[in-house]
Short mmCIF file of C-alpha atoms in Angstrom, two decimals:
data_model
loop_
_atom_site.label_atom_id
_atom_site.label_comp_id
_atom_site.label_asym_id
_atom_site.label_seq_id
_atom_site.Cartn_x
_atom_site.Cartn_y
_atom_site.Cartn_z
CA MET T 250 -118.97 83.31 7.38
CA GLN T 251 -116.46 84.64 9.91
CA SER T 252 -113.97 87.22 8.59
CA ILE T 253 -110.49 86.60 10.01
CA ASP T 254 -107.42 88.38 8.70
CA VAL T 255 -103.88 87.17 9.33
CA HIS T 256 -101.16 89.81 9.52
CA PRO T 257 -97.71 88.93 8.09
CA SER T 258 -96.38 89.10 11.67
CA ARG T 259 -98.06 85.70 12.18
CA TYR T 260 -97.14 84.14 8.84
CA PRO T 261 -95.20 80.85 9.16
CA GLU T 262 -91.89 82.45 8.18
CA SER T 263 -92.32 85.11 10.89
CA LEU T 264 -93.15 82.49 13.50
CA THR T 265 -90.13 80.42 12.51
CA ARG T 266 -87.82 83.43 12.76
CA ARG T 267 -89.14 84.43 16.19
CA MET T 268 -88.94 80.89 17.53
CA LYS T 269 -85.30 80.67 16.50
CA GLU T 270 -84.65 84.00 18.21
CA SER T 271 -86.30 82.67 21.37
CA LEU T 272 -84.21 79.50 21.35
CA ARG T 273 -81.00 81.45 20.80
CA ARG T 274 -81.76 83.93 23.60
CA ARG T 275 -82.98 81.20 25.97
CA GLU T 276 -86.09 83.36 26.50
CA MET T 277 -89.43 82.19 25.10
CA ASP T 278 -91.44 84.82 23.26
CA HIS T 279 -94.69 85.01 25.25
CA SER T 280 -96.83 84.73 22.10
CA PHE T 281 -95.75 81.10 21.63
CA HIS T 282 -97.76 80.10 24.71
CA TYR T 283 -101.05 80.68 22.83
CA VAL T 284 -100.44 79.44 19.27
CA SER T 285 -101.94 75.95 19.21
CA HIS T 286 -105.49 74.99 20.12
CA ARG T 287 -104.13 72.87 22.99
CA GLN T 288 -102.23 75.85 24.42
CA ALA T 289 -105.24 78.12 24.11
CA GLN T 290 -107.47 75.62 25.90
CA ARG T 291 -104.96 75.12 28.73
CA TRP T 292 -104.69 78.89 29.13
CA LEU T 293 -108.47 79.33 29.24
CA GLU T 294 -108.74 76.65 31.95
CA LEU T 295 -105.92 78.30 33.90
CA HIS T 296 -107.51 81.73 33.56
CA GLN T 297 -110.81 80.37 34.81
CA LYS T 298 -109.17 78.94 37.94
CA PHE T 299 -106.67 81.64 38.94
CA SER T 300 -107.74 84.94 37.39
CA ALA T 301 -109.00 87.50 39.90
CA SER T 302 -111.84 88.40 37.55
CA ARG T 303 -113.07 84.78 37.73
CA ARG T 304 -112.59 83.92 41.40
CA ASP T 305 -113.52 87.30 42.94
CA GLN T 306 -117.10 88.55 42.56
CA GLU T 307 -116.03 92.02 43.65
CA CYS T 308 -113.57 92.08 40.76
CA GLU T 309 -116.41 91.29 38.37
CA ALA T 310 -118.38 94.16 39.89
CA VAL T 311 -115.48 96.55 39.26
CA TYR T 312 -115.43 95.64 35.57
CA GLY T 313 -119.17 96.20 35.45
CA ARG T 314 -118.74 99.74 36.79
CA VAL T 315 -115.90 100.44 34.36
CA PHE T 316 -117.85 99.27 31.33
CA GLU T 317 -120.94 101.20 32.39
CA GLN T 318 -118.82 104.34 32.65
CA VAL T 319 -117.42 103.78 29.17
CA ALA T 320 -120.93 103.34 27.76
CA LEU T 321 -122.07 106.59 29.41
CA THR T 322 -119.03 108.41 28.06
CA MET T 323 -119.83 107.50 24.46
CA ARG T 324 -123.07 109.53 24.49
CA GLY T 325 -124.69 107.61 21.64
CA GLN T 326 -121.77 107.69 19.23
CA ALA T 327 -121.05 104.86 16.82
CA CYS T 328 -118.07 102.95 18.15
CA GLN T 329 -115.84 99.99 17.56
CA VAL T 330 -114.37 97.84 20.32
CA LEU T 331 -110.86 96.66 19.52
CA GLY T 332 -110.08 93.63 21.66
CA LEU T 333 -106.29 93.74 21.82
CA GLY T 334 -105.38 90.32 23.15
CA CYS T 335 -109.03 89.30 23.18
CA GLY T 336 -108.44 86.02 25.04
CA GLY T 337 -111.76 84.27 25.53
CA GLY T 338 -113.72 87.42 24.68
CA SER T 339 -115.92 87.41 27.80
CA LYS T 340 -115.02 90.95 28.93
CA ASP T 341 -115.32 92.37 25.43
CA ALA T 342 -118.75 90.75 25.09
CA ARG T 343 -119.83 92.29 28.40
CA LEU T 344 -118.72 95.76 27.30
CA ILE T 345 -120.44 95.41 23.92
CA ARG T 346 -123.70 94.31 25.55
CA LEU T 347 -123.70 97.53 27.58
CA LEU T 348 -122.86 99.68 24.57
CA SER T 349 -125.59 98.03 22.49
CA GLY T 350 -128.05 98.48 25.35
CA HIS T 351 -127.48 102.24 25.16
CA GLY T 352 -128.52 102.21 21.49
CA PHE T 353 -125.07 102.36 19.94
CA ARG T 354 -124.10 100.98 16.59
CA VAL T 355 -121.16 98.80 17.65
CA ARG T 356 -118.51 96.97 15.65
CA TYR T 357 -115.89 94.61 17.04
CA VAL T 358 -112.38 93.42 16.17
CA ALA T 359 -111.13 90.34 18.04
CA ALA T 360 -107.33 90.54 17.85
CA ASP T 361 -104.87 88.03 19.27
CA VAL T 362 -101.86 85.91 18.33
CA SER T 363 -103.99 82.77 18.63
CA PRO T 364 -106.39 81.89 15.77
CA SER T 365 -108.35 79.70 18.21
CA LEU T 366 -108.87 82.56 20.67
CA VAL T 367 -109.78 85.02 17.90
CA LEU T 368 -112.47 82.75 16.49
CA GLY T 369 -113.79 81.88 19.95
CA SER T 370 -114.06 85.57 20.91
CA MET T 371 -115.88 86.46 17.72
CA ILE T 372 -118.44 83.72 18.28
CA ARG T 373 -118.86 84.65 21.95
CA VAL T 374 -119.52 88.31 21.09
CA GLN T 375 -121.97 87.39 18.34
CA GLU T 376 -123.89 84.94 20.51
CA SER T 377 -123.90 86.74 23.87
CA ALA T 378 -123.86 90.38 22.74
CA GLY T 379 -126.03 89.97 19.67
CA LEU T 380 -123.54 91.46 17.21
CA CYS T 381 -124.06 90.39 13.61
CA VAL T 382 -121.31 88.68 11.62
CA GLU T 383 -120.96 91.73 9.33
CA ASP T 384 -120.01 93.92 12.32
CA THR T 385 -117.36 91.51 13.60
CA ARG T 386 -113.82 91.05 12.35
CA GLY T 387 -110.97 88.87 13.54
CA LEU T 388 -107.27 89.65 13.32
CA VAL T 389 -104.42 87.25 14.04
CA ALA T 390 -101.42 89.52 14.62
CA ASP T 391 -98.56 90.42 16.92
CA PHE T 392 -99.16 94.03 17.89
CA MET T 393 -95.51 94.79 18.61
CA GLU T 394 -94.44 93.56 15.17
CA ALA T 395 -97.44 94.43 13.01
CA ALA T 396 -97.13 97.40 10.70
CA GLY T 397 -100.12 99.20 9.24
CA LEU T 398 -102.65 98.60 12.03
CA PHE T 399 -103.28 102.35 12.31
CA LEU T 400 -105.13 102.05 8.98
CA TYR T 401 -106.63 98.61 9.69
CA TRP T 402 -108.56 99.47 12.84
CA PRO T 403 -111.04 102.02 11.35
CA GLU T 404 -111.48 100.14 8.07
CA ASN T 405 -115.08 100.29 6.74
CA GLY T 406 -116.19 102.48 9.65
CA SER T 407 -117.92 105.84 9.55
CA GLY T 408 -115.93 109.03 9.98
CA GLU T 409 -117.63 109.65 13.33
CA GLU T 410 -116.86 106.22 14.75
CA VAL T 411 -115.02 106.23 18.09
CA GLN T 412 -112.45 103.52 18.78
CA ILE T 413 -112.54 101.81 22.18
CA PHE T 414 -109.27 99.96 22.73
CA SER T 415 -109.74 97.04 25.12
CA PHE T 416 -106.31 96.08 26.52
CA LEU T 417 -107.31 93.81 29.37
CA GLY T 418 -104.91 91.41 31.04
CA MET T 419 -102.13 92.22 28.57
CA MET T 420 -99.82 94.54 30.52
CA PRO T 421 -98.12 91.66 32.40
CA ASN T 422 -96.52 90.20 29.27
CA PHE T 423 -95.39 93.28 27.35
CA ASP T 424 -92.73 95.91 27.76
CA PRO T 425 -95.11 98.47 29.31
CA GLU T 426 -93.59 101.59 27.76
CA GLN T 427 -93.46 100.05 24.30
CA ALA T 428 -97.03 98.77 24.45
CA LEU T 429 -98.57 102.00 25.75
CA THR T 430 -96.64 104.17 23.29
CA LEU T 431 -97.87 102.02 20.41
CA ILE T 432 -101.50 102.26 21.52
CA SER T 433 -101.13 106.00 22.08
CA ASP T 434 -99.97 106.36 18.47
CA TRP T 435 -103.13 104.58 17.30
CA MET T 436 -105.51 106.72 19.35
CA GLN T 437 -107.28 109.82 18.08
CA PRO T 438 -109.02 112.54 20.16
CA GLY T 439 -112.24 111.06 21.55
CA ASP T 440 -110.97 107.47 21.49
CA VAL T 441 -110.90 105.50 24.74
CA LEU T 442 -108.47 102.95 26.14
CA VAL T 443 -109.75 100.53 28.77
CA LEU T 444 -106.70 99.04 30.42
CA SER T 445 -106.22 96.52 33.21
CA ALA T 446 -103.06 95.69 35.10
CA ASN T 447 -102.08 93.04 37.59
CA LEU T 448 -101.11 94.74 40.84
CA ALA T 449 -99.11 93.96 43.95
CA PRO T 450 -101.58 94.28 46.85
CA GLY T 451 -100.74 96.49 49.83
CA SER T 452 -98.26 99.31 50.34
CA ASP T 453 -95.19 97.04 50.45
CA TYR T 454 -94.44 96.41 46.78
CA ARG T 455 -92.22 93.35 47.19
CA ALA T 456 -94.34 91.77 49.90
CA GLY T 457 -97.41 92.19 47.68
CA CYS T 458 -95.65 90.44 44.80
CA GLU T 459 -94.57 87.59 47.05
CA LYS T 460 -98.17 87.19 48.18
CA ILE T 461 -99.40 86.43 44.66
CA LEU T 462 -96.60 84.00 43.72
CA PRO T 463 -98.78 80.89 44.40
CA GLN T 464 -101.00 81.97 41.49
CA TYR T 465 -98.05 81.11 39.22
CA ASP T 466 -96.10 78.57 41.25
CA ASN T 467 -98.49 75.67 40.68
CA ILE T 468 -98.77 72.56 38.54
CA GLU T 469 -101.46 73.99 36.24
CA THR T 470 -99.44 77.08 35.28
CA LYS T 471 -96.21 75.15 34.84
CA SER T 472 -97.97 72.55 32.66
CA TRP T 473 -99.34 75.30 30.42
CA LEU T 474 -95.92 76.96 30.12
CA LEU T 475 -94.27 73.65 29.23
CA THR T 476 -96.73 72.96 26.41
CA VAL T 477 -94.59 74.89 23.93
CA MET T 478 -91.52 72.84 24.90
CA GLU T 479 -93.49 69.59 24.61
CA GLU T 480 -94.59 70.58 21.11
CA LEU T 481 -90.93 71.21 20.23
CA GLY T 482 -90.11 67.69 21.40
CA VAL T 483 -88.38 68.68 24.65
CA ARG T 484 -89.16 66.23 27.46
CA VAL T 485 -89.10 67.95 30.83
CA GLY T 486 -91.45 68.03 33.82
CA VAL T 487 -93.12 70.59 36.05
CA GLU T 488 -90.50 69.82 38.72
CA ASP T 489 -87.91 71.36 36.37
CA VAL T 490 -89.65 74.77 36.40
CA GLU T 491 -88.80 77.36 39.05
CA VAL T 492 -90.95 80.43 39.70
CA ILE T 493 -89.14 83.47 41.12
CA LEU T 494 -89.59 87.18 41.71
CA ALA T 495 -87.30 89.43 39.64
CA GLU T 496 -86.93 93.15 38.91
CA ARG T 497 -86.46 95.00 35.64
CA ASP T 498 -86.48 98.78 35.20
CA GLN T 499 -87.84 99.14 38.75
CA ILE T 500 -90.82 96.92 37.93
CA LEU T 501 -91.14 93.65 39.82
CA ARG T 502 -92.30 90.64 37.89
CA VAL T 503 -92.88 86.93 38.26
CA GLU T 504 -90.58 84.81 36.11
CA ALA T 505 -90.74 81.09 35.32
CA TRP T 506 -87.45 79.40 34.45
CA LEU T 507 -86.88 75.92 33.07
CA ARG T 508 -83.69 74.22 34.25
CA PHE T 509 -82.71 71.37 31.91
CA PRO T 510 -82.34 68.18 33.96
CA GLU T 511 -80.22 66.61 31.22
CA SER T 512 -78.31 67.85 28.19
CA HIS T 513 -80.64 68.20 25.23
CA ARG T 514 -80.30 68.83 21.51
CA LEU T 515 -83.22 70.42 19.70
CA ASP T 516 -83.38 70.51 15.90
CA TYR T 517 -85.68 73.20 14.58
CA ASP T 518 -86.09 74.19 10.93
CA GLY T 519 -82.58 73.16 9.92
CA GLU T 520 -80.82 74.61 12.96
CA SER T 521 -79.58 72.73 16.04
CA PHE T 522 -79.79 74.15 19.56
CA GLU T 523 -77.73 72.59 22.35
CA PHE T 524 -78.82 72.91 25.97
CA LYS T 525 -76.47 71.70 28.70
CA ARG T 526 -77.56 69.99 31.87
CA GLY T 527 -78.45 72.65 34.46
CA GLU T 528 -78.78 75.40 31.84
CA LYS T 529 -81.69 77.78 32.41
CA PHE T 530 -84.32 78.94 29.91
CA ARG T 531 -86.85 81.65 30.72
CA LEU T 532 -90.32 80.45 29.80
CA PHE T 533 -92.42 83.38 30.96
CA TYR T 534 -92.66 86.65 32.85
CA SER T 535 -95.56 88.62 34.28
CA ASN T 536 -95.20 92.26 35.36
CA ARG T 537 -96.80 93.40 38.60
CA PHE T 538 -97.44 97.09 39.16
CA GLN T 539 -98.49 99.61 41.76
CA PRO T 540 -101.11 102.22 40.72
CA VAL T 541 -98.61 105.11 40.86
CA GLN T 542 -96.36 103.24 38.41
CA MET T 543 -99.21 102.76 35.96
CA ASN T 544 -100.13 106.44 36.08
CA HIS T 545 -96.50 107.37 35.44
CA LEU T 546 -96.25 104.99 32.47
CA LEU T 547 -99.45 106.43 30.98
CA GLU T 548 -98.10 109.97 31.28
CA LYS T 549 -94.85 109.01 29.54
CA ALA T 550 -96.85 107.56 26.64
CA GLY T 551 -98.86 110.76 26.16
CA LEU T 552 -101.96 109.35 27.81
CA ARG T 553 -104.11 110.48 30.70
CA ALA T 554 -106.18 108.37 33.08
CA THR T 555 -109.65 109.84 33.43
CA GLN T 556 -110.64 107.32 36.11
CA HIS T 557 -109.29 104.17 37.66
CA TRP T 558 -110.68 101.49 39.92
CA LEU T 559 -109.00 98.94 42.16
CA THR T 560 -110.50 95.62 43.17
CA PRO T 561 -110.99 95.12 46.94
CA SER T 562 -108.15 92.61 46.94
CA GLU T 563 -105.90 95.26 45.32
CA GLU T 564 -104.63 92.56 42.95
CA GLU T 565 -106.10 94.16 39.85
CA GLY T 566 -106.72 97.67 38.61
CA VAL T 567 -108.70 99.02 35.66
CA TRP T 568 -108.09 102.38 34.00
CA CYS T 569 -110.14 104.48 31.58
CA VAL T 570 -107.65 106.42 29.49
CA GLU T 571 -107.70 109.15 26.84
CA LYS T 572 -105.00 110.71 24.72
CA LYS T 573 -103.60 113.96 26.06
CA SER T 574 -104.36 116.94 23.83
#
């Protein structure tokens, strides 16, 4: 039987509160794009089509080198892979296969805001990496809101167990300083963070961001982003979504904005929300970085990159990170 824990940050009352906050701010909390099974499936299909790690064989090779380096670094220690934002679990499964191949005793936590993705990742790791059910846990939680995870991660592990934090594909949708500081607080000496970031290719930051806009400005991505509005009973179309390039705290990011074609009233849990014709609502954002920015953010969070790799397209980078002593 699969063991899945649900943190209070994903209890119904917490979800209701955060949805109301999103509707009041006119800015959708990114976690609401993954809640339902339908959303999770649309995201997986989108990821398969547009993700650099799926459409670029060289990108896959980079991840292979990164995971091999992590396995060599462990030197036979017992370890636990913590899949923070596990998604479909394919990268975590690949890392665990390598660790197991080096004779490690490996445990795994699949953690995400989506119950569907958590369960799918657990099953994928068990089936493709050979991990037994007893060494696999699932956690449905919002990392930025969840208290007590410092104690949850090493639960039932040995005192010598090393934690490998897998934070792959998550930097685009979080406040980078907040996310890295939180992970830094969880890490102990000897622990490892494997981190990926979406990058702007080339030396011209803005031009690089403009180059990747078509990966977001398409029917598939807009349809996925509108799923949450459809499930709230809001009838709009992909033609009502605009994808732009914006800047916040010197970091460029892709933003998707819904412009209401008609006035709309939304009733949600006893509260009414009025949207006027032409009013804008931010559905989504995705940060894009340059390598020097990532290194600076790591330093500010008390972390140090031991190695990093860029894909040949320069659209994705992967870092191996440790906590500074």
